[in-house]
Coordinates of N, CA and C in Angstrom, one line a residue:
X7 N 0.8 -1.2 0.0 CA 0.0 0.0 0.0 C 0.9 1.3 0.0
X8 N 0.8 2.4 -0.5 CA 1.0 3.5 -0.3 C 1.8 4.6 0.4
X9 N 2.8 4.8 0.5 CA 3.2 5.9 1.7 C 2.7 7.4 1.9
X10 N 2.2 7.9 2.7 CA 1.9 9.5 2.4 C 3.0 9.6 3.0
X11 N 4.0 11.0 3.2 CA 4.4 11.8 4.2 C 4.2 13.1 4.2
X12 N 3.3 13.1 5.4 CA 2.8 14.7 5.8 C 3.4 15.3 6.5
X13 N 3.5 16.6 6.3 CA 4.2 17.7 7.4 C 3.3 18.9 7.2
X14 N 3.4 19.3 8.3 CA 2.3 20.5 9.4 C 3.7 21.4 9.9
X15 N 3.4 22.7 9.4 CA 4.3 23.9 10.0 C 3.7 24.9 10.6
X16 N 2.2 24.9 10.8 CA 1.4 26.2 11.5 C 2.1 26.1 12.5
X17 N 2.1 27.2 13.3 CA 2.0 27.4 15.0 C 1.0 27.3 15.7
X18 N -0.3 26.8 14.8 CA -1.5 27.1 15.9 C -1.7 25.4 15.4
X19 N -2.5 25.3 16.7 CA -3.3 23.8 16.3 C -4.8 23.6 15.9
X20 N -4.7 22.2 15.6 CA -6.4 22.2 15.2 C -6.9 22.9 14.2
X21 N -8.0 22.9 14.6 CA -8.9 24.2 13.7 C -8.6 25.9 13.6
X22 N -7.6 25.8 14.4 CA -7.2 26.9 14.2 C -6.2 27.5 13.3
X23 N -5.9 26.6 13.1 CA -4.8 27.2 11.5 C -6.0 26.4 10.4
X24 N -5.2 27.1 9.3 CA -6.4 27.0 8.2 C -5.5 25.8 7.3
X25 N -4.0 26.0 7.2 CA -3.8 24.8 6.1 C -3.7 23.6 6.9
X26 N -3.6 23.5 8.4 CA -4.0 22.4 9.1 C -5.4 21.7 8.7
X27 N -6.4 22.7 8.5 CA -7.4 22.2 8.5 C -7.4 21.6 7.0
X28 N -7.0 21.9 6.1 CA -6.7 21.3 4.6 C -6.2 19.9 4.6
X29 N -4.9 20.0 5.4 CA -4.3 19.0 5.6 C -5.0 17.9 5.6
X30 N -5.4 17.9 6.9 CA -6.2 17.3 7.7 C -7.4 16.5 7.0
X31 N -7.9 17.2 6.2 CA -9.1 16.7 5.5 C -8.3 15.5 4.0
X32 N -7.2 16.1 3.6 CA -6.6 15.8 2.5 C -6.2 13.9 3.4
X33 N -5.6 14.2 4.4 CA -5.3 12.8 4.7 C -6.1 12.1 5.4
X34 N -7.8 12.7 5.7 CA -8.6 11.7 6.2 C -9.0 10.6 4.6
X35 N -9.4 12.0 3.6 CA -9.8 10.9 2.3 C -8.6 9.9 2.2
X36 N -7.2 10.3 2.5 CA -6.3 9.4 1.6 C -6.4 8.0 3.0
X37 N -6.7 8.2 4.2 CA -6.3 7.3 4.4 C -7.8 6.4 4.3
X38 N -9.1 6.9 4.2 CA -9.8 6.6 3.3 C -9.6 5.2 2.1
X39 N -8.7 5.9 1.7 CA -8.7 4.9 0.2 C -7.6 4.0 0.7
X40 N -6.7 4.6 1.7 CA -5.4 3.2 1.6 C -5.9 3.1 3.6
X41 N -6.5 2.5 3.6 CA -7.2 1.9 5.2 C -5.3 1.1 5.5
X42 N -4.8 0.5 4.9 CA -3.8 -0.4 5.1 C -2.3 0.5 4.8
X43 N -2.5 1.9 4.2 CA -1.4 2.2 4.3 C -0.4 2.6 5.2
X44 N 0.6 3.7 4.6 CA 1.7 4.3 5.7 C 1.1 5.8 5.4
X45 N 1.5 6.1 6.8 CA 1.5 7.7 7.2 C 2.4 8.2 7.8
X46 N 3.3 8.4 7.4 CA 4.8 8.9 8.4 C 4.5 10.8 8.6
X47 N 4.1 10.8 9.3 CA 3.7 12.1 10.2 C 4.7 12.9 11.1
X48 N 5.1 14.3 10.7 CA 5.6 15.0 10.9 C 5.2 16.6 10.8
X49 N 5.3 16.8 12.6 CA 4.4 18.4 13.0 C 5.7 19.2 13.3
X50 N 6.4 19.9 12.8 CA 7.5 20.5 12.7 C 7.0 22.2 13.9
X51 N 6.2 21.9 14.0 CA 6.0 22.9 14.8 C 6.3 22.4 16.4
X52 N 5.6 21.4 16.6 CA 5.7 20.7 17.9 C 7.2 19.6 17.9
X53 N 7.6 19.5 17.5 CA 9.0 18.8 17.0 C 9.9 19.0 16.2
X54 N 10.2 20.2 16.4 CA 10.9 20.9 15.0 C 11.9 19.5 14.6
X55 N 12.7 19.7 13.6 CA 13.9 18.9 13.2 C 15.2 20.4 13.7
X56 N 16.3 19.9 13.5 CA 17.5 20.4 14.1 C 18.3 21.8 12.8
X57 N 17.8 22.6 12.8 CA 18.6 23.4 11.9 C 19.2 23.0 10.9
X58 N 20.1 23.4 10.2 CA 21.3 22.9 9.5 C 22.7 23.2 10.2
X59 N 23.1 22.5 10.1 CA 24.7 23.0 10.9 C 26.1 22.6 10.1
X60 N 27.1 23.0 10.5 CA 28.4 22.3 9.7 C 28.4 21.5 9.3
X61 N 28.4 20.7 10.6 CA 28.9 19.0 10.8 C 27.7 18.4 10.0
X62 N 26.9 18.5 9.6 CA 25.7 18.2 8.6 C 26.1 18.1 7.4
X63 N 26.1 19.6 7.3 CA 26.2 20.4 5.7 C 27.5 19.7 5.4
X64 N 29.0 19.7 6.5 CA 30.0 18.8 5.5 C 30.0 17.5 5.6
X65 N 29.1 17.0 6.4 CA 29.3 15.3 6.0 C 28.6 15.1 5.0
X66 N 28.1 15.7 4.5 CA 27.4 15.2 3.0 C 28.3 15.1 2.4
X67 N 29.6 15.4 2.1 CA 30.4 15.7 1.0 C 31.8 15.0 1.7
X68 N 31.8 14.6 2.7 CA 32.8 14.1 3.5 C 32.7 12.5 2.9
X69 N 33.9 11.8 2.9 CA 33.4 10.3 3.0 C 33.0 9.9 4.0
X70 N 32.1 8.8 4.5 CA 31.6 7.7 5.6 C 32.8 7.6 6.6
X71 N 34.1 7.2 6.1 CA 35.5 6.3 6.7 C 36.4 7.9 7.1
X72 N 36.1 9.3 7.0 CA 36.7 10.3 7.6 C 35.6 11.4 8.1
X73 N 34.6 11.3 8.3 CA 33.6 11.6 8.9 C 33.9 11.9 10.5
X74 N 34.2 13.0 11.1 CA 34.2 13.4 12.6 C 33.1 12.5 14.0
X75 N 33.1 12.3 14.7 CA 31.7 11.6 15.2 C 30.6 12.5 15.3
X76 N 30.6 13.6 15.4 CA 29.5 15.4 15.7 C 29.3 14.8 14.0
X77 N 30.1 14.9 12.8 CA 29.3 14.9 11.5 C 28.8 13.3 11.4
X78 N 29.0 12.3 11.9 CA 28.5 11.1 11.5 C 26.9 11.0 12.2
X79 N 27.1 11.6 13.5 CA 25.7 11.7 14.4 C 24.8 13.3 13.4
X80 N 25.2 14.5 13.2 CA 24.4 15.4 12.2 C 23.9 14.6 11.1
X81 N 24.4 13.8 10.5 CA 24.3 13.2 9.6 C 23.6 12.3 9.2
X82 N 23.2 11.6 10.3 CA 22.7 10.7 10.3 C 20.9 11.1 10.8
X83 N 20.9 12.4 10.9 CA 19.6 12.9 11.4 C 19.4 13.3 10.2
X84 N 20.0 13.7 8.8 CA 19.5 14.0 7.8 C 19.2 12.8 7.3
X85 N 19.8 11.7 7.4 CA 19.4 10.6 6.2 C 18.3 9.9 6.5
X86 N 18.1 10.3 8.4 CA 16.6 9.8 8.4 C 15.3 10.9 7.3
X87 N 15.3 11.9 7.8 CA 14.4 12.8 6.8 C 14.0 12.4 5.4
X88 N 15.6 12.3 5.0 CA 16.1 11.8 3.3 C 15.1 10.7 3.0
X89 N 15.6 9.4 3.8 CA 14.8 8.6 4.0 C 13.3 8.3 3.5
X90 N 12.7 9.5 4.8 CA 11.6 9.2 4.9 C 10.5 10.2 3.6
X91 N 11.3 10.4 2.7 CA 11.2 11.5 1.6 C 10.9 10.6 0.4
X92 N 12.5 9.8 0.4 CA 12.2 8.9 -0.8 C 11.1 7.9 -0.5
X93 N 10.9 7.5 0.6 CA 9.8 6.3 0.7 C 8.7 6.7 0.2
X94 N 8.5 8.2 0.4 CA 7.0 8.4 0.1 C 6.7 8.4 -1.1
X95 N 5.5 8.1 -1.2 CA 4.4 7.8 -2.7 C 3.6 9.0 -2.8
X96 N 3.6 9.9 -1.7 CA 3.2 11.0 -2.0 C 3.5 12.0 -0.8
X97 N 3.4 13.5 -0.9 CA 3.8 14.7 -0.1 C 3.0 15.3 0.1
X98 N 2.2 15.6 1.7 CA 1.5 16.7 1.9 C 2.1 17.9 2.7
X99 N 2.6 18.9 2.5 CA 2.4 19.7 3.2 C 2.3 20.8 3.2
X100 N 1.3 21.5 4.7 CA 1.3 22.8 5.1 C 2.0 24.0 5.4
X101 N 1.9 24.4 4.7 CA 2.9 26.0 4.5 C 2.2 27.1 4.8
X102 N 2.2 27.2 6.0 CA 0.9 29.1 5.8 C 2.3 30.0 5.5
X103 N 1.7 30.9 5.3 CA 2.7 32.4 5.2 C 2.9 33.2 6.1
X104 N 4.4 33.0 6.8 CA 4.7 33.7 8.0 C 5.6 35.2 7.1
X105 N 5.0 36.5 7.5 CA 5.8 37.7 7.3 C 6.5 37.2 5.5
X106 N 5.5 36.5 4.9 CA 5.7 36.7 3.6 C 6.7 35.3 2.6
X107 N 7.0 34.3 3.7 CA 7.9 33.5 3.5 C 7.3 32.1 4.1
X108 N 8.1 31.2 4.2 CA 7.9 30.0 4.8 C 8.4 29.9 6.0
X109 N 7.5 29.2 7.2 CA 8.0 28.8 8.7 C 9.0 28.6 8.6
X110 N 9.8 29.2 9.9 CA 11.8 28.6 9.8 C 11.4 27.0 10.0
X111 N 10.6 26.7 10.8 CA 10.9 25.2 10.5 C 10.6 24.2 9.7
X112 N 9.9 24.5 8.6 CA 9.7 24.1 7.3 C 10.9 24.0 6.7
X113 N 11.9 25.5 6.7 CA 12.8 25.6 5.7 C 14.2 24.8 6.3
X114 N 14.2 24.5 7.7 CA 14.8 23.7 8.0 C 14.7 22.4 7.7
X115 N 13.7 22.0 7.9 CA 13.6 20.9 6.9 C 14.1 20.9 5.8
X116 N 13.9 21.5 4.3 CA 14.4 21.5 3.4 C 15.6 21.9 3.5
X117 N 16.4 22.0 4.1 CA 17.4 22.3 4.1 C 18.5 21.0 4.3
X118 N 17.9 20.3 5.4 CA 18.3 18.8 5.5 C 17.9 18.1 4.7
X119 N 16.7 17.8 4.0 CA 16.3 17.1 2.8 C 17.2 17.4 1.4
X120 N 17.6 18.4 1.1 CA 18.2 18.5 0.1 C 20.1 18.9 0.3
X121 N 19.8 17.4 -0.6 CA 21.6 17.2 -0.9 C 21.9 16.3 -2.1
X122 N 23.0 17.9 -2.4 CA 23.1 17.1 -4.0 C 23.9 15.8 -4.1
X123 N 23.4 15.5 -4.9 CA 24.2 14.3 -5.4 C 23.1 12.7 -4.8
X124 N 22.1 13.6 -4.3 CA 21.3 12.6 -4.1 C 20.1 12.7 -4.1
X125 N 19.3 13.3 -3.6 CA 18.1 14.0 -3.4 C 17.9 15.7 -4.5
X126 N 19.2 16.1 -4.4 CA 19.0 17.1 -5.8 C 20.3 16.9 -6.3
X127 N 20.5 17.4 -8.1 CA 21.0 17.0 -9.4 C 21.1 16.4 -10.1
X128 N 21.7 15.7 -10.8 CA 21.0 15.3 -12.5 C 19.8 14.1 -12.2
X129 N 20.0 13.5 -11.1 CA 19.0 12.5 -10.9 C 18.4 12.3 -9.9
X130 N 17.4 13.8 -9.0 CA 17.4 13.7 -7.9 C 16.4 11.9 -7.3
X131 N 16.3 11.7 -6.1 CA 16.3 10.5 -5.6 C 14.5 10.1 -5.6
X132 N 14.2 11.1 -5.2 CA 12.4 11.1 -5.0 C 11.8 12.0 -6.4
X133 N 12.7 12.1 -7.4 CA 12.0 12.6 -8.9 C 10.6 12.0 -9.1
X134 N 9.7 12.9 -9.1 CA 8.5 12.8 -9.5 C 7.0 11.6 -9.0
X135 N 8.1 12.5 -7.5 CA 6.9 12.2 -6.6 C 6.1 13.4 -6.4
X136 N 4.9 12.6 -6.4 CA 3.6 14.0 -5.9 C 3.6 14.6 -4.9
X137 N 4.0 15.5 -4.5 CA 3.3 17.1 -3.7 C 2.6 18.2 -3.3
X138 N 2.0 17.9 -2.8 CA 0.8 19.0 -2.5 C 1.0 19.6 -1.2
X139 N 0.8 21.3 -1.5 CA 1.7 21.7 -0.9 C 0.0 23.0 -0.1
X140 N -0.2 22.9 0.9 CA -1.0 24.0 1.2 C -0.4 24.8 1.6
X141 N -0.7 26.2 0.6 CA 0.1 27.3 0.7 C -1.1 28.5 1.2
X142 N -1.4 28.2 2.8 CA -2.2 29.7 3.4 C -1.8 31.0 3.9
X143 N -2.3 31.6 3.7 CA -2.3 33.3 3.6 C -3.7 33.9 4.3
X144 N -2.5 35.0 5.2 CA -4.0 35.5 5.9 C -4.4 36.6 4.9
X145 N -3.4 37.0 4.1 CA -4.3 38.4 2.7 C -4.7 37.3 1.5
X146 N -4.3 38.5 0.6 CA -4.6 38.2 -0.9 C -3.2 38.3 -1.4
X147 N -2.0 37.5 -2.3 CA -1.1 38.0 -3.1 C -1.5 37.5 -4.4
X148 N -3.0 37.2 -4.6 CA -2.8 36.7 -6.6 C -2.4 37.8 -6.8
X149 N -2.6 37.3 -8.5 CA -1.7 38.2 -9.4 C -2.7 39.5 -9.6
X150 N -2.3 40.6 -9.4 CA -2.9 42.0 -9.9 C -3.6 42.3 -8.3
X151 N -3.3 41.8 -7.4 CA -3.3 42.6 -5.9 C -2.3 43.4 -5.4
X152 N -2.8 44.0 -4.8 CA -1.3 44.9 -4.6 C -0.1 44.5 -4.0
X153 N -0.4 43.1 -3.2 CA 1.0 42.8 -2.5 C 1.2 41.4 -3.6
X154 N 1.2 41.2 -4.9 CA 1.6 40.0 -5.2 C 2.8 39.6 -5.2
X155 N 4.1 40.7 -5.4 CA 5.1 40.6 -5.3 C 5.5 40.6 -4.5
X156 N 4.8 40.1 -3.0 CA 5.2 39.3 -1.8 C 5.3 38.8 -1.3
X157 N 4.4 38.0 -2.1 CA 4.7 36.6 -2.0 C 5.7 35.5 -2.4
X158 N 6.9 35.1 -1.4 CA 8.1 34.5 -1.6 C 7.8 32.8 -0.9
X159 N 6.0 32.3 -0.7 CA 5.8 31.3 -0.4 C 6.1 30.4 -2.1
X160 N 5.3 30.7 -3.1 CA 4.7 29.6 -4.0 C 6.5 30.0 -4.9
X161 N 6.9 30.5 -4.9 CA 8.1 30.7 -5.8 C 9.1 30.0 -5.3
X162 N 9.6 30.3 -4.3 CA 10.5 29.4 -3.7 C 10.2 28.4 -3.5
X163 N 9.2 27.6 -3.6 CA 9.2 26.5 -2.5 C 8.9 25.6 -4.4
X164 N 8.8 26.6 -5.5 CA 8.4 26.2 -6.7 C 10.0 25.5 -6.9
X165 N 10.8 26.9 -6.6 CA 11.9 26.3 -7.3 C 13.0 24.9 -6.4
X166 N 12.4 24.8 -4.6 CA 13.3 24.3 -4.3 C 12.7 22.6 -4.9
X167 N 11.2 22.2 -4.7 CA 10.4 21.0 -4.3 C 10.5 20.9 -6.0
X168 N 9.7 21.8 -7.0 CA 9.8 20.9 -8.2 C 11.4 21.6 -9.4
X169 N 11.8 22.5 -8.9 CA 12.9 22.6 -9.9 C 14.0 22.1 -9.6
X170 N 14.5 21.6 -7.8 CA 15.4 21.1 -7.4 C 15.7 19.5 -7.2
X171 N 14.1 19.9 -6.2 CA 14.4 18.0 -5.9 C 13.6 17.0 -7.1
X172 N 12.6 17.7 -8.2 CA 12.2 17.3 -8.8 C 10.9 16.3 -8.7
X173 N 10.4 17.0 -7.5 CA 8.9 16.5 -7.5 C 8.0 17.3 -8.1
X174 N 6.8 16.5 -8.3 CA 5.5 16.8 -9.0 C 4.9 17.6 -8.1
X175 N 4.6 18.8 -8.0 CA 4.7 19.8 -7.5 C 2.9 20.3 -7.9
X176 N 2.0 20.7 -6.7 CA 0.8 21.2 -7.0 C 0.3 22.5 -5.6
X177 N -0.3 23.2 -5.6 CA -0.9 23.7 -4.8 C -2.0 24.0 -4.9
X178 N -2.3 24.1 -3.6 CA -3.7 24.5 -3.0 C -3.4 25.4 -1.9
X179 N -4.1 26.6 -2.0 CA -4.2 28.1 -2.0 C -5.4 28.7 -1.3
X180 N -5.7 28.6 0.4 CA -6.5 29.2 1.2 C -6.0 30.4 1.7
X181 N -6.9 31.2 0.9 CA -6.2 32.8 1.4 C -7.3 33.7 2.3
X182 N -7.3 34.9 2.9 CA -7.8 35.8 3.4 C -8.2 35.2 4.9
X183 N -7.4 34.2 5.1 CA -7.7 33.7 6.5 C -8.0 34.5 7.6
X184 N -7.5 35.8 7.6 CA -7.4 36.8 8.7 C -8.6 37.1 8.8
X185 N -9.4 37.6 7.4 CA -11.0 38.2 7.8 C -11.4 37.9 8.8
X186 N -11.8 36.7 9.2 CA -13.0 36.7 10.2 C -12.2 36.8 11.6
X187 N -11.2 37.3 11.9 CA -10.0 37.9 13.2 C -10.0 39.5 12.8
X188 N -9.7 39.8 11.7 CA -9.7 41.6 11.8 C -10.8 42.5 11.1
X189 N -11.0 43.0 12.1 CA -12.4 43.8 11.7 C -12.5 44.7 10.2
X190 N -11.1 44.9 10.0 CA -10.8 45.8 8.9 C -10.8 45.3 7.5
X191 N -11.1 43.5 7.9 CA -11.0 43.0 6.9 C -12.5 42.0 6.6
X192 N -13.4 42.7 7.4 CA -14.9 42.2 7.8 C -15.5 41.7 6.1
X193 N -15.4 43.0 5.2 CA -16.3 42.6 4.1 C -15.7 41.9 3.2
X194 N -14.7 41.1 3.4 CA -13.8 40.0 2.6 C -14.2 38.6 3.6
X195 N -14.9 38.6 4.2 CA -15.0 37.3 5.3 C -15.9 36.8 4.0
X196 N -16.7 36.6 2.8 CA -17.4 36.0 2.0 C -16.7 35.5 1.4
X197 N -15.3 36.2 0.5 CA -14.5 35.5 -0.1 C -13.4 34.8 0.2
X198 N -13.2 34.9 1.8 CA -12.4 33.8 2.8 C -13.3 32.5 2.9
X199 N -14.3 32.6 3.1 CA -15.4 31.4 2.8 C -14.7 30.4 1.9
X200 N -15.2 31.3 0.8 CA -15.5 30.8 -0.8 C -14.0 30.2 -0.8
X201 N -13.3 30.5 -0.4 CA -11.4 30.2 -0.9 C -11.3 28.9 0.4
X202 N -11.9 29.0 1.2 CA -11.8 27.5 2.3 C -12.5 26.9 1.9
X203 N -13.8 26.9 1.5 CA -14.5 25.6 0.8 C -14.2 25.4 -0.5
X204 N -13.5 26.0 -1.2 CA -12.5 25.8 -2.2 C -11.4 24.5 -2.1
X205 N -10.7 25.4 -1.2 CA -9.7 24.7 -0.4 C -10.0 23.4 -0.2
X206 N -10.9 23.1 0.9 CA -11.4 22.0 0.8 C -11.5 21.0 0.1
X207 N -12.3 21.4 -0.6 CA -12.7 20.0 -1.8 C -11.3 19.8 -2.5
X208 N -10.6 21.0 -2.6 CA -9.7 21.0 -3.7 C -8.8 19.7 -3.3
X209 N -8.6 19.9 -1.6 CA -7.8 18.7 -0.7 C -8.6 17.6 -1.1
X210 N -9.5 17.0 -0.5 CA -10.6 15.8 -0.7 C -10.2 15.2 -2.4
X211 N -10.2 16.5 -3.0 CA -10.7 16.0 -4.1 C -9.2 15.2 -5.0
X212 N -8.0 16.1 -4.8 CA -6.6 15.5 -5.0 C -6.6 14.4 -3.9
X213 N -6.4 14.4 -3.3 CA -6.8 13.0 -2.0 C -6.7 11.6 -2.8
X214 N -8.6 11.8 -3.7 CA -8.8 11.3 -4.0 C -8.5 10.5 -5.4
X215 N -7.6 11.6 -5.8 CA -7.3 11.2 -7.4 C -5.8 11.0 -7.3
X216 N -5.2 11.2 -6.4 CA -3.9 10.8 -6.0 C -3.9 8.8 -5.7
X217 N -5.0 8.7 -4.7 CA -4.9 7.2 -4.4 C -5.4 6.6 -5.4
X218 N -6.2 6.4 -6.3 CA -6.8 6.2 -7.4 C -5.6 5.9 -8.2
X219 N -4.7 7.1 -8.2 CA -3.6 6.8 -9.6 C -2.6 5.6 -8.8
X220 N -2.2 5.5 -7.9 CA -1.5 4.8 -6.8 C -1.9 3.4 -6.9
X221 N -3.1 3.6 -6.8 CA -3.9 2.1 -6.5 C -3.8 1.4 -8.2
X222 N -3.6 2.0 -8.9 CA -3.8 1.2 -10.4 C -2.6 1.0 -11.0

């Protein structure tokens, strides 16, 4: 059966973050369809993973047999991640928009996840595995709003997930989350709606057509 691997970066829990709640729905249908699968689950908020550090960043490039014991032990916390990257049959994760970018502990993650010569360049390791990526936003940055060029969520994470490591790369996009919290943003609470039950299905609905292609 199947592997998902999900990862959760809000700071709030529950129902109270919005691409949690996407999530959330995305892996009740999937586990839905694979009752017998894997879920290797990771809340980077409540368990962050470990920065990037030296002894990491140069044991990738160090041999095994001259490796320090600080780089053999950093190192070995990346190849679990690595690991649990390539196993998967498919990628969920939640990305809200912190101050215009992605959670530091998201990007920590990717930061241990990607290393060349295995996971990225000419043949990264998990090429074209599926991704879905919930990318929430308490404004609006589409295109022809006034802040679109500030959003540094969907571009980066375009170029690191499908130009780097070479996954199949999709999003789903719940925006105006703030409305129904700031009063100043009261008469947009209709099209915060419309963009979560959007959202919604949009999860359910890839869920759905993800295990389907899996299953055949």
């Amino acid at each position: 059966m199947a592997t998902l691997l999900h990862i959760d970066s809000s700071v709030f829990p529950g129902e109270a973050s919005s691409s949690r709640s996407v999530t959330a729905t995305f892996r009740k249908v999937w586990e839905e369809q694979h009752p017998e699968g894997t879920v290797i689950y990771r809340d980077l908020a409540a368990a962050p993973v470990p920065h990037i550090t030296a002894d990491a960043w140069s044991a990738g490039y160090t041999a095994p047999a001259e490796r320090t014991p600080e780089q053999s032990a950093a190192f070995a916390a990346r190849v679990k991640l690595i690991e649990e990257l390539e196993q998967a049959d498919a990628v969920l994760i939640g990305a809200p928009m912190y101050n215009y970018s992605i959670p530091s502990t998201l990007k920590a993650w990717l930061d241990n996840v990607l290393l060349l010569g295995r996971t990225a360049g000419e043949t990264p390791s998990a090429q074209g595995t599926p991704v879905i990526v919930v990318a929430s936003r308490g404004g609006s940055y589409a295109p022809g709003t006034p802040r679109e060029g500030y959003d540094f969520v969907q571009n980066y994470l375009e170029a690191v997930l499908k130009d780097t490591l070479g996954l199949d790369l999709d999003f789903i996009v719940p925006e105006l989350t703030m409305a129904p919290r700031n009063p100043a943003m009261s008469e947009l609470v209709p099209l915060y709606e419309a963009s979560r039950k959007r959202a919604l299905e949009d999860a359910a609905a890839r869920a759905e057509e993800l295990a389907e292609l899996l299953a055949a």
